[in-house]
PDB file of N, CA and C in Angstrom:
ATOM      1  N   UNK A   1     171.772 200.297  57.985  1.00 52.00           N
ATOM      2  CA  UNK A   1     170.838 199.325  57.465  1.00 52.00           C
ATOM      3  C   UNK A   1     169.450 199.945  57.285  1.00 52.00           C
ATOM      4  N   UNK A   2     168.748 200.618  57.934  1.00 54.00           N
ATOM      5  CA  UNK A   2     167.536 201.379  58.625  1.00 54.00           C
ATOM      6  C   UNK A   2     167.706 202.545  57.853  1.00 54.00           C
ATOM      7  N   UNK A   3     168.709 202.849  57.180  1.00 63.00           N
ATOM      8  CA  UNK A   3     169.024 204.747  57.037  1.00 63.00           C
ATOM      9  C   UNK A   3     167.789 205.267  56.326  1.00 63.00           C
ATOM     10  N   UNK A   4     167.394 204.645  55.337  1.00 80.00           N
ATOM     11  CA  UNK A   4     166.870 204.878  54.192  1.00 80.00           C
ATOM     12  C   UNK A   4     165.126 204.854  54.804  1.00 80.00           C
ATOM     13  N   UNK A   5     164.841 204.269  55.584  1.00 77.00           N
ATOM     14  CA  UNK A   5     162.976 204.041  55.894  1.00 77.00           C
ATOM     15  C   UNK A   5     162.722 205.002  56.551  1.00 77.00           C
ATOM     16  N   UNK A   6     163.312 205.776  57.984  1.00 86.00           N
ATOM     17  CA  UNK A   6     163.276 207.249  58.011  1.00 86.00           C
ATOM     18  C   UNK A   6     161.893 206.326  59.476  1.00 86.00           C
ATOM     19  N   UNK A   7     161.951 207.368  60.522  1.00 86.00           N
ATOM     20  CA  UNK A   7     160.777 206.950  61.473  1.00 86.00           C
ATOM     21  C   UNK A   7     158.986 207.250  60.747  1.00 86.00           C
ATOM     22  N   UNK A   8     158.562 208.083  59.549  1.00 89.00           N
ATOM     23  CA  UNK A   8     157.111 207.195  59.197  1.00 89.00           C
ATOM     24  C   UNK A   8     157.274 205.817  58.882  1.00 89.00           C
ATOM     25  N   UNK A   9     158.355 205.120  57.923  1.00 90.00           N
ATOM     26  CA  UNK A   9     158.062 204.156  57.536  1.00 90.00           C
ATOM     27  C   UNK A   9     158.238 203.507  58.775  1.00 90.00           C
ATOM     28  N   UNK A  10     158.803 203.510  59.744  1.00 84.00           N
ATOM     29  CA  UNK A  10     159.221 202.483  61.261  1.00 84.00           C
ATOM     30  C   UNK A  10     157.601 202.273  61.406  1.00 84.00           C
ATOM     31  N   UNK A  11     157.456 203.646  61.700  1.00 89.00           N
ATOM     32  CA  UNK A  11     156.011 203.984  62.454  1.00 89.00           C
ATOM     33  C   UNK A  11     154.758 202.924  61.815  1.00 89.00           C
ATOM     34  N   UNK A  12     154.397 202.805  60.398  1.00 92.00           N
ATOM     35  CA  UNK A  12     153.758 202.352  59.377  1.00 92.00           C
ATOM     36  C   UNK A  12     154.430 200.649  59.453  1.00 92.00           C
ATOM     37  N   UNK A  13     154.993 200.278  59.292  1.00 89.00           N
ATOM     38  CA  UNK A  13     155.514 198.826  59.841  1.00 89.00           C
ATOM     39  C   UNK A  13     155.204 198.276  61.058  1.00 89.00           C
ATOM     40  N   UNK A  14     155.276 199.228  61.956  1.00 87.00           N
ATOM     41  CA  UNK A  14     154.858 198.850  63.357  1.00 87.00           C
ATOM     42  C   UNK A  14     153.057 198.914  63.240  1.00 87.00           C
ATOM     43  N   UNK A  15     152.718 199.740  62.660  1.00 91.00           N
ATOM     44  CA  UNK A  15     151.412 199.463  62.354  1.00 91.00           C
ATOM     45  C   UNK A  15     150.760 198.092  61.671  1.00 91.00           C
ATOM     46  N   UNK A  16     151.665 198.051  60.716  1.00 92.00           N
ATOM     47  CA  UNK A  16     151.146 196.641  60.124  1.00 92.00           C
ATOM     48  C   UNK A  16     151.356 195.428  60.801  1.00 92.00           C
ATOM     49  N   UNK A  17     152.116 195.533  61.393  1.00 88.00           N
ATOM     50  CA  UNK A  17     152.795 194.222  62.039  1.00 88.00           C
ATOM     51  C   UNK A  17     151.896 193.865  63.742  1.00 88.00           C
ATOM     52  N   UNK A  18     151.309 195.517  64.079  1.00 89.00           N
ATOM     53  CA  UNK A  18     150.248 195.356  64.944  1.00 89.00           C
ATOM     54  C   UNK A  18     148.805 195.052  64.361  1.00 89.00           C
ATOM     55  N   UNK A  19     147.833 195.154  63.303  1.00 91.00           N
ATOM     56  CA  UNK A  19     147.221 194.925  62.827  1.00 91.00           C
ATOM     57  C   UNK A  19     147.439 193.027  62.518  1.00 91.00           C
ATOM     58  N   UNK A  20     148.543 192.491  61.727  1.00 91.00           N
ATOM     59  CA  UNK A  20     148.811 191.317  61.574  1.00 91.00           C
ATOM     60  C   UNK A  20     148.978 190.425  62.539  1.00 91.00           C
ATOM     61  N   UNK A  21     149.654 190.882  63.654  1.00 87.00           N
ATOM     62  CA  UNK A  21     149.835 189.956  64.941  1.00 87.00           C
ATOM     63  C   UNK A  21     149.191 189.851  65.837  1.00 87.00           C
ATOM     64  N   UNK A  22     148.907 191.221  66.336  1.00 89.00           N
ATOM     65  CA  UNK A  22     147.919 191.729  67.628  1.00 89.00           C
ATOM     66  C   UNK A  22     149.031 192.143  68.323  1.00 89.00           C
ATOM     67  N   UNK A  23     148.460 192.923  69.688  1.00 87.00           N
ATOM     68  CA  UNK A  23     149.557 193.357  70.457  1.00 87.00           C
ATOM     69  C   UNK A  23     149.713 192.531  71.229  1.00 87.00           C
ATOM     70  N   UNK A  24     148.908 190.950  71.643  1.00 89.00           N
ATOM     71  CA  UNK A  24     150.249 189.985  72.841  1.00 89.00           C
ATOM     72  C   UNK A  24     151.139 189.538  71.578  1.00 89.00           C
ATOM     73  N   UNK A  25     151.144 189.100  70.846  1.00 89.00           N
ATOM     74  CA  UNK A  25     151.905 188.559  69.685  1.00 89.00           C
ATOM     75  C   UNK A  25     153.538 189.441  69.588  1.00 89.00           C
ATOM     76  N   UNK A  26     153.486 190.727  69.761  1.00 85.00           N
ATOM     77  CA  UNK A  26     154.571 192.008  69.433  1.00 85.00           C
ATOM     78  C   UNK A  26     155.865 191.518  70.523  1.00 85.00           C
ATOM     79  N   UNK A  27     155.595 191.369  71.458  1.00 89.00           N
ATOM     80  CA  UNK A  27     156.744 191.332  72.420  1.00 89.00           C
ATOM     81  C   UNK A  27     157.617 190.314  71.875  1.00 89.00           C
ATOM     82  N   UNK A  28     156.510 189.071  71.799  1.00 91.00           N
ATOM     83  CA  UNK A  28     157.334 187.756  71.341  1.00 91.00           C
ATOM     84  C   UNK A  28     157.787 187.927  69.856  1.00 91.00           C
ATOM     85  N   UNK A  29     157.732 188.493  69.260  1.00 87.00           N
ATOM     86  CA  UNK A  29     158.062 189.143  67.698  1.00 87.00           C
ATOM     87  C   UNK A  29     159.568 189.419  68.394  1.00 87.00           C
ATOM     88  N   UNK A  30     159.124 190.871  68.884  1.00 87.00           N
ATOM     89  CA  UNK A  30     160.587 191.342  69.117  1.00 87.00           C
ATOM     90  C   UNK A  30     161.663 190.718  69.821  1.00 87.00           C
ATOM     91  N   UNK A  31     161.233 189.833  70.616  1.00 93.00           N
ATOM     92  CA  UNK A  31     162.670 189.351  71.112  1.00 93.00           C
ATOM     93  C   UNK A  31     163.004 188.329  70.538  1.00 93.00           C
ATOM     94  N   UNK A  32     162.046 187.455  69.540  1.00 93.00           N
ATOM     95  CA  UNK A  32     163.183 186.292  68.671  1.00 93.00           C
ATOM     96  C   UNK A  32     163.605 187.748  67.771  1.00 93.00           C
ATOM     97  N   UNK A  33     163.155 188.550  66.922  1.00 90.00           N
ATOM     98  CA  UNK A  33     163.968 189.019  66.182  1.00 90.00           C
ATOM     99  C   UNK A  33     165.187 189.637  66.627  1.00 90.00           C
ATOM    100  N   UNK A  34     165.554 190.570  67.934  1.00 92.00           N
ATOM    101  CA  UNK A  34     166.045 190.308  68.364  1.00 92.00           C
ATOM    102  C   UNK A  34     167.547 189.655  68.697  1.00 92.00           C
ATOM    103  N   UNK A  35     166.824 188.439  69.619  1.00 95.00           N
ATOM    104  CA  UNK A  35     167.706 187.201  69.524  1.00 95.00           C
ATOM    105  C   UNK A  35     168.638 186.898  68.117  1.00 95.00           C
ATOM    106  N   UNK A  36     167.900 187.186  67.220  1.00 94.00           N
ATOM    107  CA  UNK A  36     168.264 186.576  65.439  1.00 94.00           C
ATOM    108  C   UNK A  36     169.244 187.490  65.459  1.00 94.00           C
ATOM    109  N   UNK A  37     169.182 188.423  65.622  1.00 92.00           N
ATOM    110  CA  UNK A  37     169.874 189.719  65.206  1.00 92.00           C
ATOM    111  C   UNK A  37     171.233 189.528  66.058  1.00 92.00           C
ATOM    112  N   UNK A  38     171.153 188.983  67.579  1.00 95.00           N
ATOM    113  CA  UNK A  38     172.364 189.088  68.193  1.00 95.00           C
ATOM    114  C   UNK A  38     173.046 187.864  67.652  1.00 95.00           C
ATOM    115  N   UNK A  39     172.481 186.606  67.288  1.00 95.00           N
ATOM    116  CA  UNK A  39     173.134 185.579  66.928  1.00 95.00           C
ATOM    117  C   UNK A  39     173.869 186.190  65.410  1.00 95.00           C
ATOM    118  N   UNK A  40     173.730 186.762  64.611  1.00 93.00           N
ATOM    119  CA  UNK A  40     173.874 187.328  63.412  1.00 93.00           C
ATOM    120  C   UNK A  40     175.319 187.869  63.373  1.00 93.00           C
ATOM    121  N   UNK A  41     174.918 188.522  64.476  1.00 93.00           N
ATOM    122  CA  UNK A  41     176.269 189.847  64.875  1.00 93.00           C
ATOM    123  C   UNK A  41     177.073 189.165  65.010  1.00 93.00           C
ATOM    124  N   UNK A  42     177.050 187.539  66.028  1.00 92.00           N
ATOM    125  CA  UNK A  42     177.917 187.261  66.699  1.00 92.00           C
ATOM    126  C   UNK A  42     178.977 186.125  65.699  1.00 92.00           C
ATOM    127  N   UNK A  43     177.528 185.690  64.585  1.00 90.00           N
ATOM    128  CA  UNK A  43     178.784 184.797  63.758  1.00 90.00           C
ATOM    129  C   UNK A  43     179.740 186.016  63.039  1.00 90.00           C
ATOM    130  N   UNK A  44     178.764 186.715  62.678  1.00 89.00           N
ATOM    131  CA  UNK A  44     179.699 188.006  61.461  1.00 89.00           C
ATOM    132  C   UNK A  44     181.492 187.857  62.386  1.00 89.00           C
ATOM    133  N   UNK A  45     180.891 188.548  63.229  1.00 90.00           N
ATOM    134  CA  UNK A  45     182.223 188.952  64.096  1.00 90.00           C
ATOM    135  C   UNK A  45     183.427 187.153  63.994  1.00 90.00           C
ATOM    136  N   UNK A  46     183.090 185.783  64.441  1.00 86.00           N
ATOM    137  CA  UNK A  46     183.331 185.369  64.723  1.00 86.00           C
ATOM    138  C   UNK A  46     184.093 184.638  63.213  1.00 86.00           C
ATOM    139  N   UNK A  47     183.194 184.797  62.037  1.00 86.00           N
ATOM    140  CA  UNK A  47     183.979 185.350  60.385  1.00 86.00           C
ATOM    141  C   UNK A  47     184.869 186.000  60.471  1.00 86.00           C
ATOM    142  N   UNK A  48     184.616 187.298  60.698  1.00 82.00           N
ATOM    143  CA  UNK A  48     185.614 188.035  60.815  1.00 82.00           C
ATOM    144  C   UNK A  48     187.072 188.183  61.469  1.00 82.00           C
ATOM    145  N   UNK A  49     186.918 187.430  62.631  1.00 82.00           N
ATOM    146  CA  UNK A  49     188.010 187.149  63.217  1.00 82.00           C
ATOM    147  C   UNK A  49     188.582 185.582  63.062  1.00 82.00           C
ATOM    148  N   UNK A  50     187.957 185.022  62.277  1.00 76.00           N
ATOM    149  CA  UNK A  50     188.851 183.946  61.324  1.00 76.00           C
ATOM    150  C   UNK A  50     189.334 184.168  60.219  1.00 76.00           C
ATOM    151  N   UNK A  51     188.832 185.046  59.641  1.00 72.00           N
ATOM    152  CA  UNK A  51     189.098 185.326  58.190  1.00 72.00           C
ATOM    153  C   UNK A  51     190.641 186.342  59.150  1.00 72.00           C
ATOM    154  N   UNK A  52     190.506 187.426  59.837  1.00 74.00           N
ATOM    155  CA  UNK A  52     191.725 188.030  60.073  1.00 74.00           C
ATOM    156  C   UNK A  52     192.576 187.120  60.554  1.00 74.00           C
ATOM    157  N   UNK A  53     192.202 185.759  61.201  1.00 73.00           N
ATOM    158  CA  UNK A  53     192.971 185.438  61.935  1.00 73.00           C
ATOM    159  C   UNK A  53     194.189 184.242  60.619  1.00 73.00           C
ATOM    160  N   UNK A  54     193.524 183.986  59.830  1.00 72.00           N
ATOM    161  CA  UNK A  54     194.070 183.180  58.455  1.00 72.00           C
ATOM    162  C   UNK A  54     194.862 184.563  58.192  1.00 72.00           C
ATOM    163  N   UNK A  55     195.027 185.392  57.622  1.00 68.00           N
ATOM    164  CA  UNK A  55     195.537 186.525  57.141  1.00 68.00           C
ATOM    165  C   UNK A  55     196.775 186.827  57.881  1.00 68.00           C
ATOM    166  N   UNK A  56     196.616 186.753  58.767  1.00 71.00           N
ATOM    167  CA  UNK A  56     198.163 186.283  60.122  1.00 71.00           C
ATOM    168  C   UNK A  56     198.774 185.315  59.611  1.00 71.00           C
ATOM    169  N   UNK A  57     198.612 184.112  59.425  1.00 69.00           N
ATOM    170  CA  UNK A  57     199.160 183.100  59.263  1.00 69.00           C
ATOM    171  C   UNK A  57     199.991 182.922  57.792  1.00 69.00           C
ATOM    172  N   UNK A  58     198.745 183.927  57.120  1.00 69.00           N
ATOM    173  CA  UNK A  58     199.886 183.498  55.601  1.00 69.00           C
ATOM    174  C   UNK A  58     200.778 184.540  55.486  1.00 69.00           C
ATOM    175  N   UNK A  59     200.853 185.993  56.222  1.00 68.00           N
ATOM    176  CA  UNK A  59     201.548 186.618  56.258  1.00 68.00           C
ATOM    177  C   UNK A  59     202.020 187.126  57.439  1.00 68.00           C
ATOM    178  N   UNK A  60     202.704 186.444  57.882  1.00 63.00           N
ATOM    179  CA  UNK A  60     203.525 186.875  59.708  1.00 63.00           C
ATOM    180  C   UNK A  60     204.284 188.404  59.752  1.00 63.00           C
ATOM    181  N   UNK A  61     204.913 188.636  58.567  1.00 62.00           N
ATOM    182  CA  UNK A  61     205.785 189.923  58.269  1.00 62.00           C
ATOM    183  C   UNK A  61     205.077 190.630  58.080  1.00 62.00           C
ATOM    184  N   UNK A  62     203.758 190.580  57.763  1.00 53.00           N
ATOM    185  CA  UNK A  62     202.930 192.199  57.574  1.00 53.00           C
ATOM    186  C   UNK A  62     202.767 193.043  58.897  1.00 53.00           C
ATOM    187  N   UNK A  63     202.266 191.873  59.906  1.00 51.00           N
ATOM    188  CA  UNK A  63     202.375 192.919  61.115  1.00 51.00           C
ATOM    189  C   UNK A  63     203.016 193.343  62.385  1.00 51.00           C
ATOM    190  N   UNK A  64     204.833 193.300  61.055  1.00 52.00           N
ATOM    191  CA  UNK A  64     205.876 193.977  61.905  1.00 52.00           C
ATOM    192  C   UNK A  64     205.860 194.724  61.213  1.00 52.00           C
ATOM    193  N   UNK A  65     205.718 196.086  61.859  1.00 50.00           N
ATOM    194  CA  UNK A  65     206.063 197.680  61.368  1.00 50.00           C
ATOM    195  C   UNK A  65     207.171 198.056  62.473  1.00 50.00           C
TER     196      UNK A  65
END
């Protein structure tokens, strides 16, 4: 996701985002984002294992090898 900004641009974001917020503001930044990020993961996954789990159902014979 990140590959492409490389640590100046991290560095330069974190700058702006300290300039824009202040530094008590940063902590509480990071942990709703964070938070967002683990809730994110957790539907993806929880898609994902419905969507595989339908894929079972319409085909029972695929995963006998």
């Amino acid at each position: 996701m990140f590959q492409s900004i490389g640590i100046p641009g991290l560095i330069l974001i974190l700058i702006i985002a300290l300039v824009i917020f202040g530094p008590s503001k940063l902590p509480e930044i990071g942990k709703a984002f964070g938070n967002s990020l683990k809730e994110f993961k957790n539907a993806t996954k929880d898609i994902a294992s419905d969507d595989n789990a339908s894929d079972k159902e319409e085909n029972p014979t695929s995963s006998k090898n």
